[in-house]
Amino acid sequence: MNENFNYKMKLTDEQAAILNGSKGETMAKVMKTLVLYGDAFNAEKMVPVTSEKGHLVTSFGLKVMKPVHDLMDALIEGGALSAQKFSVDPKPLDPNVPSDFLKNFVFNKFMYSVQDKYDAQLEKLGLIDKNSYTCTCYMDEVGNKPNKGDVLSWAESSAVVYANSVLGAKCNRNSGIIELFGSIVGCVPYFGLLTDEGRKATWVVEVKTSKKPEAQILGSAIGMKVMEDVPYVKGLDKWLGTELDGDTCAYLKDFGAATASNGAVGLYHIENLTPEAVEQGEDLVVDGAKTYVIDDAELERVKASYPVMWKDKNAAPKLCFVGCPHLSFNQLVEWTENVSAELKKNGLKKVSVPTVFTAAPGVIEKFNATPFAAKLKATGVVLSYICPLMYMNNPLAKSMAVITNSNKLRTYTTSRYYTSDEILSIITKEVK
């Protein structure tokens, strides 16, 4: 089938056979796509995907994505199913999230009108289960945490940067569908962050702040400075310690998401903390690496640079999203305690701004089995599994005064960024 197809990569006999149709025309097309992808980045070969599970980024049944849905049908009909089970990004809809008739009409009739069909396609292709819709698939409650050194075929910028940096797995920043193709044939092109050289740091970031920096702003500053390069961060262990415990991993989750969305970082190293930095230290830094110093003034400068996209910049907030990426269990508990305490202090029973906390279905299930669930519900906060970004893609939502503590959500939508402390203050005080 592809005998006359010219390519530069060295393929194994098995890979070449798939390319030439040994497993059918559909699999041959999948392999050809990956070979072309690899050749575009001068990959020398394909390497096996060694992780137990994959992760897809396209979770939404947008009607305008008909080519993707048609492709999924072709893969299923051609028997090109995923060789590994996979999780997928969060669902776009939840009837419990504050909305109105017009927004729901746009969501259901125009935007996500084929969601049920797409969900069924994902199940046939290899979705783990109905609880596997989340951008934080590596949470213990979700069960898709790769091992150190595993080669992945993932997409989703925040998940990829976490897997590379905190877990020490190896994955490039793949686009949607490419990651599925890697999971289908069980191999990916060897280049970039899969290679030892590609994981070296070309920037040294020196953190010289007087207090623990806000994860979202620090990540934003680094992402905008280094873009797609790999930073080696010094001085942050002063505030985070040297153990990858729950609080530190939650911090790095949010930090990494900001580096990946405000820039294009797929891997960072934190001195004395992340796996490769602990093992190799400054040997990870290339000769001639650039230096970026971050102090209190720099963080203030970065935060002040964020544009306010609201038509009325002084408008009262109409909605608040916390959890992009999805919150961890411990973060949910902490937010519940903080909101409850602040409301009590301010003489209020419920939040003054409609507020949505988002988390993975498995995390929500665990949380709902604790007394904290009733405590959070009493505050009026809605707990949801959705993707806030997919909600904000609704044209009617774009005109709303939405606030968030997520730099990722701020970057991709019209929502306005506030720090977590500022968000807590806004939603627990009486609106004037």
C-alpha positions in Angstrom: 0.0 0.0 0.0 2.8 2.4 0.9 5.6 0.6 -0.9 6.4 3.8 -2.9 6.1 6.1 0.1 9.4 7.8 0.8 10.3 8.4 4.4 13.5 9.2 6.4 12.9 7.3 9.6 14.3 3.9 10.3 11.4 1.5 10.9 11.5 -2.0 12.4 10.3 -4.8 10.1 7.0 -4.9 12.1 6.5 -1.1 11.8 7.3 -1.2 8.1 4.9 -4.1 7.6 2.1 -2.1 9.3 2.9 0.8 7.0 2.6 -1.5 4.0 -0.8 -2.9 5.1 -0.1 -6.0 7.1 -2.8 -5.0 9.6 -5.2 -3.4 7.0 -5.6 -0.2 5.2 -6.7 1.8 8.2 -3.8 0.9 10.3 -1.5 1.6 7.4 -2.9 5.2 7.2 -2.4 5.6 11.0 1.2 4.5 10.7 1.8 6.7 7.7 0.5 9.7 9.6 2.9 9.1 12.5 5.8 8.6 10.1 5.1 11.9 8.4 4.8 13.5 11.8 8.1 12.1 12.9 9.8 13.1 9.6 8.6 16.6 10.1 10.6 16.8 13.4 13.6 14.8 12.0 12.9 11.8 14.3 15.4 9.0 13.6 13.1 6.1 14.6 9.9 5.0 16.3 10.0 3.8 19.9 7.4 1.7 21.7 4.8 3.3 23.9 5.5 1.7 27.3 2.9 3.3 29.6 -0.1 1.3 30.6 -2.7 3.9 29.5 -3.0 6.8 27.1 -4.7 10.2 27.4 -6.7 12.0 24.7 -7.4 15.7 24.6 -10.5 15.8 22.4 -13.4 15.2 24.8 -16.1 17.4 23.3 -18.8 16.6 20.7 -18.7 19.8 18.9 -20.8 19.7 15.7 -18.2 21.6 13.7 -15.7 18.8 14.5 -17.4 16.5 12.0 -14.1 15.5 10.3 -12.9 14.2 13.7 -16.1 12.2 14.3 -15.9 10.8 10.8 -12.3 9.8 11.4 -13.3 8.1 14.6 -16.0 6.1 12.7 -13.4 5.1 10.1 -10.9 3.9 12.8 -13.7 1.8 14.5 -14.9 0.3 11.2 -11.3 -0.4 10.2 -10.5 -2.2 13.5 -7.9 0.4 14.4 -8.7 0.5 18.1 -6.4 1.8 20.8 -3.8 -0.8 21.9 -4.1 0.7 25.4 -7.0 2.0 27.3 -7.1 5.8 27.6 -8.6 8.7 29.7 -9.8 11.8 28.0 -10.2 15.5 28.9 -13.3 16.7 30.9 -16.8 16.7 29.5 -18.1 20.1 28.4 -21.6 19.9 29.9 -23.1 19.5 33.3 -26.7 20.5 34.1 -25.7 21.5 37.6 -23.4 24.3 36.5 -25.1 27.8 36.5 -26.5 28.7 33.1 -29.7 30.0 31.5 -32.1 29.1 28.7 -30.2 30.8 25.9 -26.8 29.4 26.9 -28.2 25.9 27.2 -29.8 26.3 23.8 -26.5 27.2 22.3 -24.7 24.4 24.2 -27.1 21.6 23.2 -28.4 22.6 19.8 -25.3 24.2 18.2 -22.1 23.4 20.1 -22.1 20.0 21.8 -25.1 18.5 19.9 -23.3 15.3 19.1 -21.7 14.7 22.5 -23.6 11.4 23.1 -22.4 10.0 19.8 -18.9 11.1 20.4 -18.9 9.5 23.9 -20.0 6.3 22.3 -17.1 6.5 19.8 -14.6 7.0 22.6 -15.9 3.9 24.4 -15.5 1.8 21.3 -12.0 3.1 20.7 -10.8 2.3 24.3 -12.0 4.7 26.9 -11.1 3.4 30.4 -14.6 4.1 31.9 -17.2 6.8 32.5 -15.1 8.3 35.3 -12.1 8.9 33.0 -13.0 12.4 31.8 -10.4 14.7 33.4 -7.4 16.8 32.6 -5.7 15.4 35.7 -5.7 11.8 34.7 -2.6 11.2 36.9 -4.6 11.6 40.1 -4.7 8.5 42.3 -8.5 8.6 42.1 -8.4 8.4 38.3 -5.8 5.7 37.9 -3.7 6.8 35.0 -0.4 7.7 36.6 2.6 6.6 34.4 5.8 5.4 35.9 9.2 7.2 35.7 10.7 6.6 32.3 7.5 5.5 30.6 7.1 6.6 27.0 3.7 8.1 26.5 1.4 9.0 23.7 -0.6 11.8 25.4 -2.0 15.2 24.5 -3.4 17.9 26.9 -0.7 20.5 27.7 -1.1 20.4 31.5 -1.2 16.6 31.8 1.9 16.3 29.5 4.0 18.8 31.4 3.0 17.2 34.8 3.9 13.7 33.5 7.2 14.8 32.1 8.2 17.0 35.1 6.7 15.6 38.2 6.5 11.9 37.3 9.6 11.7 35.1 7.7 10.1 32.2 8.5 11.0 28.6 6.1 12.6 26.2 6.1 15.2 23.5 3.4 17.9 23.4 1.3 16.1 20.9 -1.8 17.5 19.2 -5.2 15.9 19.3 -5.6 12.7 17.3 -1.8 12.3 17.0 -1.8 11.0 20.5 -4.6 8.5 19.7 -2.6 7.3 16.7 0.4 6.5 18.9 -1.9 4.5 21.2 -3.4 2.6 18.3 -0.1 1.4 16.8 1.8 1.3 20.1 4.8 3.5 19.0 5.7 7.2 18.6 8.4 9.1 16.8 11.6 9.5 18.8 12.4 13.2 19.1 12.1 16.2 21.4 11.2 15.4 25.0 11.7 11.7 24.4 15.4 12.2 24.0 18.0 12.8 26.7 19.3 15.9 24.8 15.8 17.2 24.4 15.2 17.1 28.1 18.2 19.3 28.9 17.4 22.8 30.3 18.3 25.8 28.1 17.1 28.3 30.8 18.1 28.7 34.5 15.3 30.4 36.4 16.3 31.9 39.8 13.4 32.4 42.2 14.3 35.2 44.6 10.9 36.1 46.1 10.3 37.1 49.8 7.5 34.6 50.2 6.1 31.5 48.5 5.2 32.6 44.9 1.7 32.1 43.6 1.9 29.0 41.5 -0.2 30.4 38.7 1.7 33.6 38.4 5.2 32.0 38.7 4.3 29.5 36.0 2.9 32.3 33.8 6.1 34.3 34.1 8.3 31.4 33.2 6.1 30.2 30.4 6.0 33.7 28.8 9.8 34.0 29.1 11.1 30.6 28.0 8.2 29.7 25.6 8.7 26.0 24.5 12.2 25.7 26.1 13.0 23.6 29.2 13.6 25.7 32.4 15.7 24.6 35.4 14.2 26.4 38.4 16.4 27.2 41.3 15.3 28.6 44.7 11.7 27.2 44.6 12.6 24.3 46.9 13.1 26.9 49.6 9.3 27.3 49.6 8.2 23.8 48.5 10.7 21.6 50.3 12.3 18.5 48.7 9.4 16.0 49.0 6.8 15.5 46.3 3.9 15.3 48.8 0.3 16.1 48.0 0.5 19.8 48.6 3.7 20.1 46.5 2.2 18.1 43.6 -0.9 20.2 43.6 1.3 23.3 43.5 3.3 21.9 40.6 0.1 20.9 38.8 -1.1 24.5 38.7 2.4 25.9 38.1 3.0 23.6 35.2 -0.4 24.3 33.6 0.5 28.0 33.6 3.9 27.4 32.0 2.3 25.3 29.3 -0.6 27.6 28.5 1.1 31.0 29.0 4.0 29.6 27.0 4.5 26.1 25.5 6.5 24.4 28.2 6.4 20.6 28.1 9.0 19.9 30.8 10.5 21.8 33.7 13.0 20.8 36.3 12.8 22.0 39.9 16.2 21.9 41.7 16.3 19.3 44.6 12.6 18.3 43.9 11.6 16.9 40.6 13.0 13.4 39.7 15.6 14.3 37.0 16.8 17.4 38.9 17.4 15.3 42.0 19.3 12.7 40.1 21.3 14.9 37.7 21.3 18.3 39.3 22.9 21.1 37.2 24.2 18.5 34.7 20.7 19.0 33.2 21.6 22.6 32.2 23.3 23.1 28.8 26.3 25.3 28.4 25.3 28.8 27.5 21.9 28.5 29.1 20.0 31.8 29.6 19.2 33.2 33.0 15.9 34.6 34.2 15.6 36.1 37.7 12.2 36.3 39.3 11.6 38.4 42.4 8.5 40.0 43.9 8.6 43.0 41.5 8.8 40.7 38.5 5.7 38.7 39.6 3.8 41.9 40.2 4.8 43.1 36.7 3.6 39.9 35.1 0.3 40.0 37.0 -0.3 43.6 36.1 0.2 42.8 32.4 -2.8 40.5 32.2 -5.5 42.2 30.0 -9.1 42.5 31.3 -11.3 41.4 28.4 -14.6 42.5 30.0 -16.6 45.2 28.2 -17.2 46.8 31.6 -14.0 46.5 33.5 -15.8 47.4 36.7 -18.6 44.9 36.4 -19.5 42.8 39.3 -18.5 39.1 38.8 -21.4 36.9 37.5 -19.6 33.5 37.8 -16.4 32.1 39.3 -14.5 29.0 38.2 -11.9 27.3 40.4 -10.2 24.1 39.1 -8.5 24.5 35.8 -6.7 22.1 35.8 -9.1 20.0 38.0 -8.6 20.3 41.7 -7.0 17.5 43.8 -8.9 16.0 46.7 -6.8 17.9 49.2 -7.4 21.2 47.3 -11.1 20.6 47.4 -11.0 20.0 51.2 -8.8 23.1 51.7 -11.1 25.3 49.5 -14.2 24.0 51.4 -12.7 24.8 54.8 -11.5 28.2 53.7 -14.8 29.2 52.0 -16.8 28.1 55.1 -14.6 29.9 57.5 -14.6 33.2 55.5 -18.4 33.1 55.1 -18.9 32.6 58.8 -16.4 35.5 59.5 -18.3 37.8 57.2 -21.7 36.8 58.4 -22.8 35.1 55.3 -24.2 31.6 54.7 -23.6 31.3 50.9 -21.1 32.6 48.4 -22.0 36.0 46.9 -20.9 35.0 43.4 -22.1 31.8 41.7 -19.1 29.6 42.0 -18.1 26.3 40.5 -15.3 24.0 41.7 -14.2 21.4 39.2 -12.5 18.1 39.8 -12.2 14.6 38.2 -15.2 12.3 38.6 -13.2 10.0 40.8 -12.0 12.8 43.0 -15.6 14.1 43.3 -16.8 10.6 44.2 -14.2 10.3 47.0 -15.0 13.8 48.2 -18.8 13.1 48.3 -18.2 10.2 50.6 -16.8 12.6 53.3 -18.5 15.2 55.6 -16.9 18.0 53.5 -19.4 17.4 50.7 -22.3 18.6 52.8 -20.2 21.5 54.1 -19.3 22.7 50.6 -22.9 22.3 49.4 -24.1 24.5 52.3 -21.9 27.3 50.9 -23.8 27.3 47.6 -20.7 26.3 45.6 -21.4 23.8 42.8 -19.0 20.9 42.4 -18.7 19.7 38.8 -16.6 17.5 36.5 -16.8 19.8 33.5 -14.0 21.7 31.6 -14.5 25.4 32.4 -12.8 26.3 29.1 -15.4 24.4 27.2 -18.1 26.3 29.1 -16.5 29.6 28.3 -16.3 28.8 24.6 -20.0 29.5 24.4 -20.3 32.9 22.7 -22.9 34.0 25.3 -20.4 33.1 28.1 -17.7 35.3 26.6 -19.6 38.4 27.4 -20.0 37.4 31.1 -17.9 38.8 33.9 -16.3 35.5 34.9 -13.5 35.3 37.4 -10.9 32.6 38.0 -7.7 31.7 39.7 -6.5 29.7 36.7 -4.0 31.3 34.4 -4.8 28.6 31.8 -8.5 29.6 31.8 -7.5 33.3 31.7 -5.3 32.8 28.7 -7.8 30.9 26.6 -11.0 32.8 27.5 -12.3 36.2 28.5 -12.3 35.3 32.2 -10.4 37.6 34.6 -7.6 36.3 36.7 -7.3 36.8 40.5 -5.1 35.0 43.0 -6.7 32.3 45.1 -6.7 34.6 48.1 -8.4 37.3 46.1 -11.0 34.9 44.8 -11.7 33.7 48.3 -12.2 37.3 49.4 -14.5 38.2 46.5 -16.9 35.2 46.7 -17.3 35.4 50.5 -18.1 39.0 50.9 -21.4 40.7 50.3 -21.7 42.2 46.9 -22.2 46.0 47.1 
